[in-house]
Short mmCIF file of N, CA, C and O in Angstrom, two decimals:
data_model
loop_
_atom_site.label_atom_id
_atom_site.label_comp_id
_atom_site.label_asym_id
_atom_site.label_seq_id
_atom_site.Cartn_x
_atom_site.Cartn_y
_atom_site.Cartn_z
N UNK A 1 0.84 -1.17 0.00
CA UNK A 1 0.00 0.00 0.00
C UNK A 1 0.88 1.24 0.00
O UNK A 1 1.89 1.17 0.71
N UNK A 2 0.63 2.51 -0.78
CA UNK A 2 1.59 3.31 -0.99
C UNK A 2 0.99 4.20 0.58
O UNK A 2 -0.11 4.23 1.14
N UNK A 3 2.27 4.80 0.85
CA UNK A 3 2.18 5.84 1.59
C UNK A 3 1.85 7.69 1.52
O UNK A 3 2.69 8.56 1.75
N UNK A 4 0.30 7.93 1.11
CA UNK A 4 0.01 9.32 1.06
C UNK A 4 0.24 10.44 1.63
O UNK A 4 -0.28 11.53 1.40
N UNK A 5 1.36 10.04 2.68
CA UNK A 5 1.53 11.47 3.55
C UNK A 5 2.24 12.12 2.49
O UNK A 5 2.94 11.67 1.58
N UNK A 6 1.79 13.75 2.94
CA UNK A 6 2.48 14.67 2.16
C UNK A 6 3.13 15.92 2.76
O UNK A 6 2.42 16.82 3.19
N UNK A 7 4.34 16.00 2.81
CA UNK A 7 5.60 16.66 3.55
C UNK A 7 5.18 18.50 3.48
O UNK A 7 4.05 18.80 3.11
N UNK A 8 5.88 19.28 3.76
CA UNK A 8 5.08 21.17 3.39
C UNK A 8 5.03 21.17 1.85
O UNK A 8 5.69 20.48 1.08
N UNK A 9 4.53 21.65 1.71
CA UNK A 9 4.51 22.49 0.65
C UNK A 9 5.64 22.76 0.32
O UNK A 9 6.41 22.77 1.27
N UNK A 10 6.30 23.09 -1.13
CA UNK A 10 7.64 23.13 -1.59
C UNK A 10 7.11 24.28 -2.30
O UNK A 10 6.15 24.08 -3.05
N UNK A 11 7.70 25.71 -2.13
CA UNK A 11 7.53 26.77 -2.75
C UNK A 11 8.27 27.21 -4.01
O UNK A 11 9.39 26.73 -4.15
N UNK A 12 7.86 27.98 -4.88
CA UNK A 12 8.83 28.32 -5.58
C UNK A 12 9.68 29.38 -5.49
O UNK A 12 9.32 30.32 -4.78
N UNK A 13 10.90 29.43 -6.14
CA UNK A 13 12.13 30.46 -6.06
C UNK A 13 11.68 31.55 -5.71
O UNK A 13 11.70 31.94 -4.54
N UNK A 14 10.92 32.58 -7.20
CA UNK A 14 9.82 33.82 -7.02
C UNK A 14 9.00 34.14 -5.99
O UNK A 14 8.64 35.28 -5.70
N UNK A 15 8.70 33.15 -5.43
CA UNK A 15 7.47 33.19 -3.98
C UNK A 15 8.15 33.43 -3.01
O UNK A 15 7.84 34.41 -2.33
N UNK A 16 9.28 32.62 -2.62
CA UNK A 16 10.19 32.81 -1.71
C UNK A 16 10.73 34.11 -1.53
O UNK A 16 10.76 34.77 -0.49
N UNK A 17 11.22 34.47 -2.83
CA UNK A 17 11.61 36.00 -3.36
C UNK A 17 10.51 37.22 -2.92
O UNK A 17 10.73 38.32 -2.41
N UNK A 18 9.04 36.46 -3.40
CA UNK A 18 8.67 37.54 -3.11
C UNK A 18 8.22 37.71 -1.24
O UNK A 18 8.16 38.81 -0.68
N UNK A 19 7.98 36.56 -0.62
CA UNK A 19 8.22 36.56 0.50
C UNK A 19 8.92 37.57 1.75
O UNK A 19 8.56 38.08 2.82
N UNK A 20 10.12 37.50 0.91
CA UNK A 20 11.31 37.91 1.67
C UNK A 20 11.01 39.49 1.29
O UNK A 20 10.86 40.26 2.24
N UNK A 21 10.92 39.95 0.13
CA UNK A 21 11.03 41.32 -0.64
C UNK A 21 9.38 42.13 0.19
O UNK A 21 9.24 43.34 0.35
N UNK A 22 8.42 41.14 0.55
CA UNK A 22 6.85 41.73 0.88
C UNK A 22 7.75 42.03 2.91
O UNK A 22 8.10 43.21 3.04
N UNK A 23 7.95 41.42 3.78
CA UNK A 23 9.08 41.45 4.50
C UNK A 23 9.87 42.42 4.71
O UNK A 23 9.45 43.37 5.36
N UNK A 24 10.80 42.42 4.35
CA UNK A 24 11.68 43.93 4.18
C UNK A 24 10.88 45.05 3.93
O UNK A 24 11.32 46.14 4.28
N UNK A 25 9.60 44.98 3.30
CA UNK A 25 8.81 45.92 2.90
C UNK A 25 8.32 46.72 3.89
O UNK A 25 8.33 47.95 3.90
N UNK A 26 7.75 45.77 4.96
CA UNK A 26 7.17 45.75 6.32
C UNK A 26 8.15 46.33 7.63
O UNK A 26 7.74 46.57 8.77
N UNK A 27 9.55 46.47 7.14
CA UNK A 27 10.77 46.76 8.42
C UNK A 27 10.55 48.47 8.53
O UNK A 27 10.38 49.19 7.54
N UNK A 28 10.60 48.84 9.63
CA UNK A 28 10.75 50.29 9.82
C UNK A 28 12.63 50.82 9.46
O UNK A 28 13.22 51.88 9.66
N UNK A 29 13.07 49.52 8.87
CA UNK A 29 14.46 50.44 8.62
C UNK A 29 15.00 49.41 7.78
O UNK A 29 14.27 48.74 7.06
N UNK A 30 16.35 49.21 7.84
CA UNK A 30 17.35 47.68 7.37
C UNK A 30 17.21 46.60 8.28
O UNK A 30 17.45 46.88 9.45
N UNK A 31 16.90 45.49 8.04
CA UNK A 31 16.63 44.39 8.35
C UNK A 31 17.84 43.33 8.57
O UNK A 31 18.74 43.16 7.75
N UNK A 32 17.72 42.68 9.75
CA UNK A 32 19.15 41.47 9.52
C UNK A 32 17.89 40.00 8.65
O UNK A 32 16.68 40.08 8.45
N UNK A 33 18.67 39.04 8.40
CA UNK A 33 18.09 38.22 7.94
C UNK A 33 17.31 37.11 9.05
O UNK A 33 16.32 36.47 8.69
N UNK A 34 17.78 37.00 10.15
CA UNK A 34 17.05 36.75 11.02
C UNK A 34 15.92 37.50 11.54
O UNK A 34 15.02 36.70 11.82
N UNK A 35 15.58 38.68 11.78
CA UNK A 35 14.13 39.54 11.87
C UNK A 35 13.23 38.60 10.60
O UNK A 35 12.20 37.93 10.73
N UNK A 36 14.07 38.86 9.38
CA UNK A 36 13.56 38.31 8.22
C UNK A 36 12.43 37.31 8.44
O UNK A 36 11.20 37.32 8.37
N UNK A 37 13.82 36.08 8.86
CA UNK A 37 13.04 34.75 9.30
C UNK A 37 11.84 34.55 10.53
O UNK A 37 11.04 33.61 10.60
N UNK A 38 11.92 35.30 11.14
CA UNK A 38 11.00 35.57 12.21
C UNK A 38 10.02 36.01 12.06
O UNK A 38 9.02 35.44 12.50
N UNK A 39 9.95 37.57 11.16
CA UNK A 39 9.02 37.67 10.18
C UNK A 39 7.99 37.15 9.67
O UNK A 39 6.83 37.56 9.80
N UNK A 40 8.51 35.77 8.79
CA UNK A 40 8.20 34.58 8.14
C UNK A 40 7.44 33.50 9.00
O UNK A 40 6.65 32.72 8.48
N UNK A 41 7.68 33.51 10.03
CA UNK A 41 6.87 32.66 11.09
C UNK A 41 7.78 31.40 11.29
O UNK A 41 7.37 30.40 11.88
N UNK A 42 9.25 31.51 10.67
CA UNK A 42 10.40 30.90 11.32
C UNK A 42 10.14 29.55 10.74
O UNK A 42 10.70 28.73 11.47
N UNK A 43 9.47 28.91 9.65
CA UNK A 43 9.07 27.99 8.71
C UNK A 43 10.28 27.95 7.72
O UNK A 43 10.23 26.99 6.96
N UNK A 44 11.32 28.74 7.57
CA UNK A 44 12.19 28.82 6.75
C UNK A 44 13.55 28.86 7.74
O UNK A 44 13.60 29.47 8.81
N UNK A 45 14.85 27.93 7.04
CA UNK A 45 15.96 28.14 7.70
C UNK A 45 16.70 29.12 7.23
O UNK A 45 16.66 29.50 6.06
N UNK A 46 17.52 29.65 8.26
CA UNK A 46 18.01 30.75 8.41
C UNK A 46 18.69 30.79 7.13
O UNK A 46 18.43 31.69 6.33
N UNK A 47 19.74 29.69 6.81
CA UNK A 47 20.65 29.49 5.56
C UNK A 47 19.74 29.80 4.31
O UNK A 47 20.09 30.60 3.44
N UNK A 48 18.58 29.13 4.27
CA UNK A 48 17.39 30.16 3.20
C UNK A 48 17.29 31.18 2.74
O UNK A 48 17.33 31.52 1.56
N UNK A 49 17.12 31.94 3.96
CA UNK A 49 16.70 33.57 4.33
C UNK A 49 18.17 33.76 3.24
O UNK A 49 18.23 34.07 2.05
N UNK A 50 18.95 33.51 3.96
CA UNK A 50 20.29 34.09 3.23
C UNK A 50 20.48 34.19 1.94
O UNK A 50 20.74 35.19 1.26
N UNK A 51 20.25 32.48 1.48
CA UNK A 51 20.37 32.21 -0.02
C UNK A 51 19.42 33.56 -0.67
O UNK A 51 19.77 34.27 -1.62
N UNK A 52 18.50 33.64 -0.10
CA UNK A 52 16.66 34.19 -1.03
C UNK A 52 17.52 35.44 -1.10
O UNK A 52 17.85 35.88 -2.21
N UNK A 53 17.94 36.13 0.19
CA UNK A 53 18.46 37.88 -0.18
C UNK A 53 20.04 37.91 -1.02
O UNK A 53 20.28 38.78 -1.86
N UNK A 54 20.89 36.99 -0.69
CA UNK A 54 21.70 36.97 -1.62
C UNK A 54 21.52 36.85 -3.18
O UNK A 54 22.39 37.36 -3.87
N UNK A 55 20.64 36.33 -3.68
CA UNK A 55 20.07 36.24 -4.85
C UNK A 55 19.49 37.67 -5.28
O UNK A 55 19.81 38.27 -6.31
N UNK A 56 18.60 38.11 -4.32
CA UNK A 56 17.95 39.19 -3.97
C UNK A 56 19.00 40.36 -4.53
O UNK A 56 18.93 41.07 -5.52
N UNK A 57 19.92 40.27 -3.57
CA UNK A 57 21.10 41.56 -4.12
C UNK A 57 21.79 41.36 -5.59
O UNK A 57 21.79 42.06 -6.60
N UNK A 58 22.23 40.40 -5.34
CA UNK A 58 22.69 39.84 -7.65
C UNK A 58 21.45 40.63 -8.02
O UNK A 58 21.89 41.67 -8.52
N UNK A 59 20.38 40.67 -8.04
CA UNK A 59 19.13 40.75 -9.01
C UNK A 59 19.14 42.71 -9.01
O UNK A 59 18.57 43.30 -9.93
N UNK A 60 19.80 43.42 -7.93
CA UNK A 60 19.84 44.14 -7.70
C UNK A 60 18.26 44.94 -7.05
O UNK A 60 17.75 46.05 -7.22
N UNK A 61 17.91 43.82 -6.34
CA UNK A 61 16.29 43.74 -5.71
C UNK A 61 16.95 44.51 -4.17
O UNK A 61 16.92 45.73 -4.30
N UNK A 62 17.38 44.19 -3.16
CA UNK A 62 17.90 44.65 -2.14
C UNK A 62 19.29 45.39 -2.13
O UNK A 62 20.00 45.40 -3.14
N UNK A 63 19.63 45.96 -1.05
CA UNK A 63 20.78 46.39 -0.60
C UNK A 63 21.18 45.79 0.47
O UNK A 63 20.40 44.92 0.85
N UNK A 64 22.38 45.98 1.28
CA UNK A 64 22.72 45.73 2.01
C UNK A 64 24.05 46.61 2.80
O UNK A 64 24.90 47.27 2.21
N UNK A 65 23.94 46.43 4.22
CA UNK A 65 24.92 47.27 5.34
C UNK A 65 25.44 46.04 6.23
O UNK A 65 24.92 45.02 6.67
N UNK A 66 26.94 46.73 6.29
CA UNK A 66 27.47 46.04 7.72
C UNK A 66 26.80 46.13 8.52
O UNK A 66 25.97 47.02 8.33
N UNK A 67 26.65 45.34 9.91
CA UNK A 67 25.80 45.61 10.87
C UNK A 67 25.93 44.19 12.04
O UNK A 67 25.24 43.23 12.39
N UNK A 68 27.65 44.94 12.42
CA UNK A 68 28.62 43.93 13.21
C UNK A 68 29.26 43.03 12.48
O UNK A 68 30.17 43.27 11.69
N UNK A 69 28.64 41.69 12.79
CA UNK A 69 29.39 40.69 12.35
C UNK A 69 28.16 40.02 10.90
O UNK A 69 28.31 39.03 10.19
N UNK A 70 27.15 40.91 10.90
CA UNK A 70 26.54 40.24 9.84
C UNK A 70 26.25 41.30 8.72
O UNK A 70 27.11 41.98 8.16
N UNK A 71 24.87 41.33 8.48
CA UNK A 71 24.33 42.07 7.74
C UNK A 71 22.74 42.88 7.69
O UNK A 71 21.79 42.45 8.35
N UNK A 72 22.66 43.88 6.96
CA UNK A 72 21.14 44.61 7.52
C UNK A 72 20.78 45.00 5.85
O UNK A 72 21.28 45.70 4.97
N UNK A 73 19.75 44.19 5.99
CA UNK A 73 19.10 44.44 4.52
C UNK A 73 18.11 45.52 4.05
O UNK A 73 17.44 46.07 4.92
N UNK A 74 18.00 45.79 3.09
CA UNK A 74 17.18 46.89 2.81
C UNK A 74 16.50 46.91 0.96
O UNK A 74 17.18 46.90 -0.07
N UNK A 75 14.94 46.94 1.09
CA UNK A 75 15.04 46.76 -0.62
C UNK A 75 14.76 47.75 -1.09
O UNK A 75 14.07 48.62 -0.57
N UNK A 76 15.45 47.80 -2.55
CA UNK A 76 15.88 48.45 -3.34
C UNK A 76 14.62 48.88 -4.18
O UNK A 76 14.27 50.05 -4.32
N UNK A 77 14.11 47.99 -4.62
CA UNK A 77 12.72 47.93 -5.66
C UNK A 77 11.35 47.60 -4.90
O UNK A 77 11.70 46.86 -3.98
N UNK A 78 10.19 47.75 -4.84
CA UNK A 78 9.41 46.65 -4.75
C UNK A 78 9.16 45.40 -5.93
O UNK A 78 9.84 45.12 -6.92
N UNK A 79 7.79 44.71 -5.36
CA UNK A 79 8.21 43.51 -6.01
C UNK A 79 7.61 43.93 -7.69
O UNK A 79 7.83 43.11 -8.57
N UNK A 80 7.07 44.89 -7.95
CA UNK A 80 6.44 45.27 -9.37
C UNK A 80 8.02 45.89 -10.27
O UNK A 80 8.32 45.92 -11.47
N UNK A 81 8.66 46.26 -9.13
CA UNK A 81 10.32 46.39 -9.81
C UNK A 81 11.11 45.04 -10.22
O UNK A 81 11.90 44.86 -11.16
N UNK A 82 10.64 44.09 -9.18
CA UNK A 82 11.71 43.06 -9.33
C UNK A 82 10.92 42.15 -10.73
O UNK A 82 11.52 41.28 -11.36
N UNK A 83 9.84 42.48 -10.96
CA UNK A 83 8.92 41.11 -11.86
C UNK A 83 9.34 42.03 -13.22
O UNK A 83 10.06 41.55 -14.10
N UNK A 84 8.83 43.34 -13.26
CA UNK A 84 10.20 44.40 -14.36
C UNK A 84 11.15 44.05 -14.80
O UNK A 84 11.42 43.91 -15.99
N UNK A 85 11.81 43.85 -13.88
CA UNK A 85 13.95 43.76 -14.06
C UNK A 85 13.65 41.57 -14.59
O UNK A 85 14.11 40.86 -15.48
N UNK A 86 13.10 41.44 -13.93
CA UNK A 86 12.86 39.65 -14.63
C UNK A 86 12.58 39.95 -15.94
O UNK A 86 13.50 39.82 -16.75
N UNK A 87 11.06 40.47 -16.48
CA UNK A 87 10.72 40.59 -17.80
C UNK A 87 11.97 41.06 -18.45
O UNK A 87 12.37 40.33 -19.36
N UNK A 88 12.75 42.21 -18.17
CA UNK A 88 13.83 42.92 -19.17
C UNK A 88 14.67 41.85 -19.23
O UNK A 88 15.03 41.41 -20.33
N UNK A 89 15.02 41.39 -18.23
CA UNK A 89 16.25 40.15 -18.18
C UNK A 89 15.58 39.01 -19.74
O UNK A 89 16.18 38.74 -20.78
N UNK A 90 14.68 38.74 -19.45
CA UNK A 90 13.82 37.61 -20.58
C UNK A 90 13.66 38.45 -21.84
O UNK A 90 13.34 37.51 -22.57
N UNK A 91 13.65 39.25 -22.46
CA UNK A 91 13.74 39.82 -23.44
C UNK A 91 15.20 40.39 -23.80
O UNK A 91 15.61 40.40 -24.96
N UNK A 92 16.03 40.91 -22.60
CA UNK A 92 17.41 40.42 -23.47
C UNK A 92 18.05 39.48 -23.40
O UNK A 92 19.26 39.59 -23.60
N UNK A 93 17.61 38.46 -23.15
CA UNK A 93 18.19 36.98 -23.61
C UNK A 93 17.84 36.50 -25.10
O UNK A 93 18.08 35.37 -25.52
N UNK A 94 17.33 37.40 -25.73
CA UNK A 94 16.23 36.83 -26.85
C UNK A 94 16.77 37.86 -28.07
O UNK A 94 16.67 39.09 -28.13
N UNK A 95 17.36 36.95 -28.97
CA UNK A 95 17.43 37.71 -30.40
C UNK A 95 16.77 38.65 -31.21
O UNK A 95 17.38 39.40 -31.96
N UNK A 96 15.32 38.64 -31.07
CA UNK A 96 14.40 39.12 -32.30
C UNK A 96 13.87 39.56 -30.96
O UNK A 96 13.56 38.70 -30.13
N UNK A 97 13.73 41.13 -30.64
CA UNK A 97 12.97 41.83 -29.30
C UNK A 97 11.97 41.95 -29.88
O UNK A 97 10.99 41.46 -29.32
N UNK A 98 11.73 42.75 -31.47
CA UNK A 98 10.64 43.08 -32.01
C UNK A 98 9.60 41.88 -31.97
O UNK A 98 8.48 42.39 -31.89
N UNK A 99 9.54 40.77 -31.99
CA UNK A 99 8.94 39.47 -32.32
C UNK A 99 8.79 39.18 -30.83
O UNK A 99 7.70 39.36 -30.27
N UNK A 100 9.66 38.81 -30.29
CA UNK A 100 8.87 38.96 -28.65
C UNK A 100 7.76 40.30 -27.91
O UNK A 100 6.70 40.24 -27.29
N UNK A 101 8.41 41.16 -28.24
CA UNK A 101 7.36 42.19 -27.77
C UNK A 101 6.14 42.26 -28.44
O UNK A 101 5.08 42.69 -27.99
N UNK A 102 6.46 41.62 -29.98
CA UNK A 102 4.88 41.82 -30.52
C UNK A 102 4.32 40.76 -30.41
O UNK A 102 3.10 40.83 -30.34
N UNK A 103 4.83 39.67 -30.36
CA UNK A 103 3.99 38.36 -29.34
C UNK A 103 3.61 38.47 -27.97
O UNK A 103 2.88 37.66 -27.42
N UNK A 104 4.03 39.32 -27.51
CA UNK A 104 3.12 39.66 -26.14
C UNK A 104 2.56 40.38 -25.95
O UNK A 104 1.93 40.48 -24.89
N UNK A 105 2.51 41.27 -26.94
CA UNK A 105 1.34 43.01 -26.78
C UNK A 105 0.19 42.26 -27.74
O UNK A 105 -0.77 43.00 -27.98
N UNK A 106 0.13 41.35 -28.15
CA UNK A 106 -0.79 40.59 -29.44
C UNK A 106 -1.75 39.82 -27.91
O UNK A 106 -2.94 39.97 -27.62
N UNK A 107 -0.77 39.08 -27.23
CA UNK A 107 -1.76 38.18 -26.27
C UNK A 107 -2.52 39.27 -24.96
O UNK A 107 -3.23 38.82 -24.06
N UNK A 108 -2.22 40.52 -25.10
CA UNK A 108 -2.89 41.42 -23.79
C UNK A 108 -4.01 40.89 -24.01
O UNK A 108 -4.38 40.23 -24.98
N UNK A 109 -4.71 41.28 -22.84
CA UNK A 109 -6.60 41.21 -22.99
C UNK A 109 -6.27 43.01 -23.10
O UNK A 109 -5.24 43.68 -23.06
N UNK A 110 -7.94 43.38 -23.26
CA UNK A 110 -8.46 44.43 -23.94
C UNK A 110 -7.89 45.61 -22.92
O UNK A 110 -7.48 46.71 -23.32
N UNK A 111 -7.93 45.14 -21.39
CA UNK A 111 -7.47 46.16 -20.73
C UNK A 111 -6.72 46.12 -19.75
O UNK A 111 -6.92 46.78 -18.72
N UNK A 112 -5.43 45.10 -19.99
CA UNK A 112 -3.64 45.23 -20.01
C UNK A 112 -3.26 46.37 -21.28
O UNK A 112 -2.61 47.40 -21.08
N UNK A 113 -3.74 46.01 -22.45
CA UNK A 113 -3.50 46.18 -23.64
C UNK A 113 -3.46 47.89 -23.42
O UNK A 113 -2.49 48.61 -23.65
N UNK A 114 -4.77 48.29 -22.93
CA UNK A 114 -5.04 50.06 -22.92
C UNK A 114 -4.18 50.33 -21.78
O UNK A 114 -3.55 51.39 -21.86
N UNK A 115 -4.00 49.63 -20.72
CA UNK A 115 -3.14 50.34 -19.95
C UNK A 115 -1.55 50.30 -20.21
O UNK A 115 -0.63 50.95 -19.72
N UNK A 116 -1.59 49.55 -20.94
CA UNK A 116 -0.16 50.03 -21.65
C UNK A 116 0.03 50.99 -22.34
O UNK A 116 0.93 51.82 -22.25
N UNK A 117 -1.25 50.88 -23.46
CA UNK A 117 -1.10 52.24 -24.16
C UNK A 117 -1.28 53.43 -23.45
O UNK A 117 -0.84 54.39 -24.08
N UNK A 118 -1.94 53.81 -21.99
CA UNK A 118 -1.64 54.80 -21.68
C UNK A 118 -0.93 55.19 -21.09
O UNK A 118 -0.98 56.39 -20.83
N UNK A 119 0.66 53.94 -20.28
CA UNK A 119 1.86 54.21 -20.00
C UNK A 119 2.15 54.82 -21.07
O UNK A 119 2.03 56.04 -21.05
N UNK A 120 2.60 54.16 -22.33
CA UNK A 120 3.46 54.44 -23.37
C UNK A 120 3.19 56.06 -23.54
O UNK A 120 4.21 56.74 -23.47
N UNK A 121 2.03 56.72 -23.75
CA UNK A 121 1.63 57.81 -24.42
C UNK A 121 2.05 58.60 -22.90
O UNK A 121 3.06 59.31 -22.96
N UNK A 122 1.72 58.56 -22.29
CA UNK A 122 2.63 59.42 -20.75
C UNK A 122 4.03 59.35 -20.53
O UNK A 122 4.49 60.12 -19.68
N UNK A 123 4.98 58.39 -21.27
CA UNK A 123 6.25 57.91 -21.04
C UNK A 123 6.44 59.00 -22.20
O UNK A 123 7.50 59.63 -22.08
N UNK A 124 5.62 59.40 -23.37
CA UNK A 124 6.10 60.04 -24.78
C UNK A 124 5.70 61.41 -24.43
O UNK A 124 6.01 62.38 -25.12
N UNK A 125 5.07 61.50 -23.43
CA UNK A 125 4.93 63.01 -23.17
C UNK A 125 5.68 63.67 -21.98
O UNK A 125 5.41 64.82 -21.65
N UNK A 126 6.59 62.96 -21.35
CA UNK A 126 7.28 63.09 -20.59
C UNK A 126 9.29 63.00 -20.65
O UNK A 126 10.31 63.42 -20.10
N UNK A 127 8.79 62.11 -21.77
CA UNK A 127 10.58 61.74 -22.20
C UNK A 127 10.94 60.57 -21.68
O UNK A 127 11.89 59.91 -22.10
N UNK A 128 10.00 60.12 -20.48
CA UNK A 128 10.32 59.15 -19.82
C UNK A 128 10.13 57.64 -19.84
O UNK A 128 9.00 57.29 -20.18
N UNK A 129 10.98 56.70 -19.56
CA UNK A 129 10.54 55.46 -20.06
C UNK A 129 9.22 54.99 -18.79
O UNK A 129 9.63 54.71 -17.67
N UNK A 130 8.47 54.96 -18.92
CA UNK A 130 7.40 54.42 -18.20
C UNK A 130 7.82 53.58 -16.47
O UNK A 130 8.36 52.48 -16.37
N UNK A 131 7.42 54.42 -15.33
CA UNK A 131 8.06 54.24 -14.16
C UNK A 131 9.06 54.53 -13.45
O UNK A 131 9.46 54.26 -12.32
N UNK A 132 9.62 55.50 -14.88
CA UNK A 132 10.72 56.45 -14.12
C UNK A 132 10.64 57.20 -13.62
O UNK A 132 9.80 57.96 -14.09
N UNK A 133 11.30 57.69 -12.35
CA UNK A 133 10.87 59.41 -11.76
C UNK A 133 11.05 60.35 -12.40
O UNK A 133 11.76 60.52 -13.39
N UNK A 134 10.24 61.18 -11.68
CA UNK A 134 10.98 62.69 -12.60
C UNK A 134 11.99 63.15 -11.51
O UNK A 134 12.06 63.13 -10.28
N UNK A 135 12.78 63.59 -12.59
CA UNK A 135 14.39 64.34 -12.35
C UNK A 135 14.64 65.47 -11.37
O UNK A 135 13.58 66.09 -11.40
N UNK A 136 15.36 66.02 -10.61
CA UNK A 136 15.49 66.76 -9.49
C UNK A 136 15.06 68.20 -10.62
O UNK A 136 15.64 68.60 -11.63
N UNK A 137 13.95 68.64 -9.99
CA UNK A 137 12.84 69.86 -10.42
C UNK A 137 11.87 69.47 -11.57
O UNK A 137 11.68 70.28 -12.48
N UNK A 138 11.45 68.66 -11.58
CA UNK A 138 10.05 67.91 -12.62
C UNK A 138 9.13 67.70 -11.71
O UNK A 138 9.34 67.15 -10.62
N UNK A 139 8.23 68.07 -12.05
CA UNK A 139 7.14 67.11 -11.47
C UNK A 139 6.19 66.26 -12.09
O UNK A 139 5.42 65.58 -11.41
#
């Protein structure tokens, strides 16, 4: 007879990511990675926490400070920055941008589709690429 028990839940990379990034979100300052885990309801090992923000900083999603003998985290983006910097990453991995971008502005529904078009047309009346700030005296 097979055995049906079934062990936690196995999350994915991104979830974890965004976990950690919703987290830091929540700190009144820089964070060590232990607050992190505690945070989290301590379901995750510490060596985790680590891996997830080390990844985190490569991606250029967090920062980070000395803070003694360890470290105090702080993020950089939220997570609508970090799913951004993923999409750009996946389109420059890719030869033909024109053919990817128009295979995915083809699959919008009716109103992804308009709200893009009314980034784009505010990004063209501004100079700006869509989600950028304005510049010291713009508003």
């Amino acid at each position: 007879m097979a055995d049906h028990r079934q062990g936690p839940r196995r999350r994915g990379q991104g979830e974890l990511e965004a976990l950690v990034l919703s987290a830091l979100g929540e700190a009144d300052g820089p964070a060590t990675a232990g607050w992190v885990q505690e945070r989290l309801g301590g379901d995750l090992a510490y060596t985790t926490v680590i891996t997830i923000l080390t990844r985190l900083l490569a991606k250029g999603a967090v920062t980070r400070e000395r803070a003694g003998r360890s470290f105090a985290w702080t993020p950089a983006s939220d997570q609508a920055g970090l799913a951004a910097h993923r999409m750009r990453k996946v389109l420059d991995a890719e030869s033909d941008r024109e053919a990817v971008l128009a295979s995915f502005v083809t699959g919008l529904g009716p109103d992804d589709e308009r709200l893009l078009r009314d980034l784009l047309g505010q990004s063209a009346g501004t100079g700006r690429s869509p989600g950028e700030s304005p510049g010291e005296g713009e508003v």
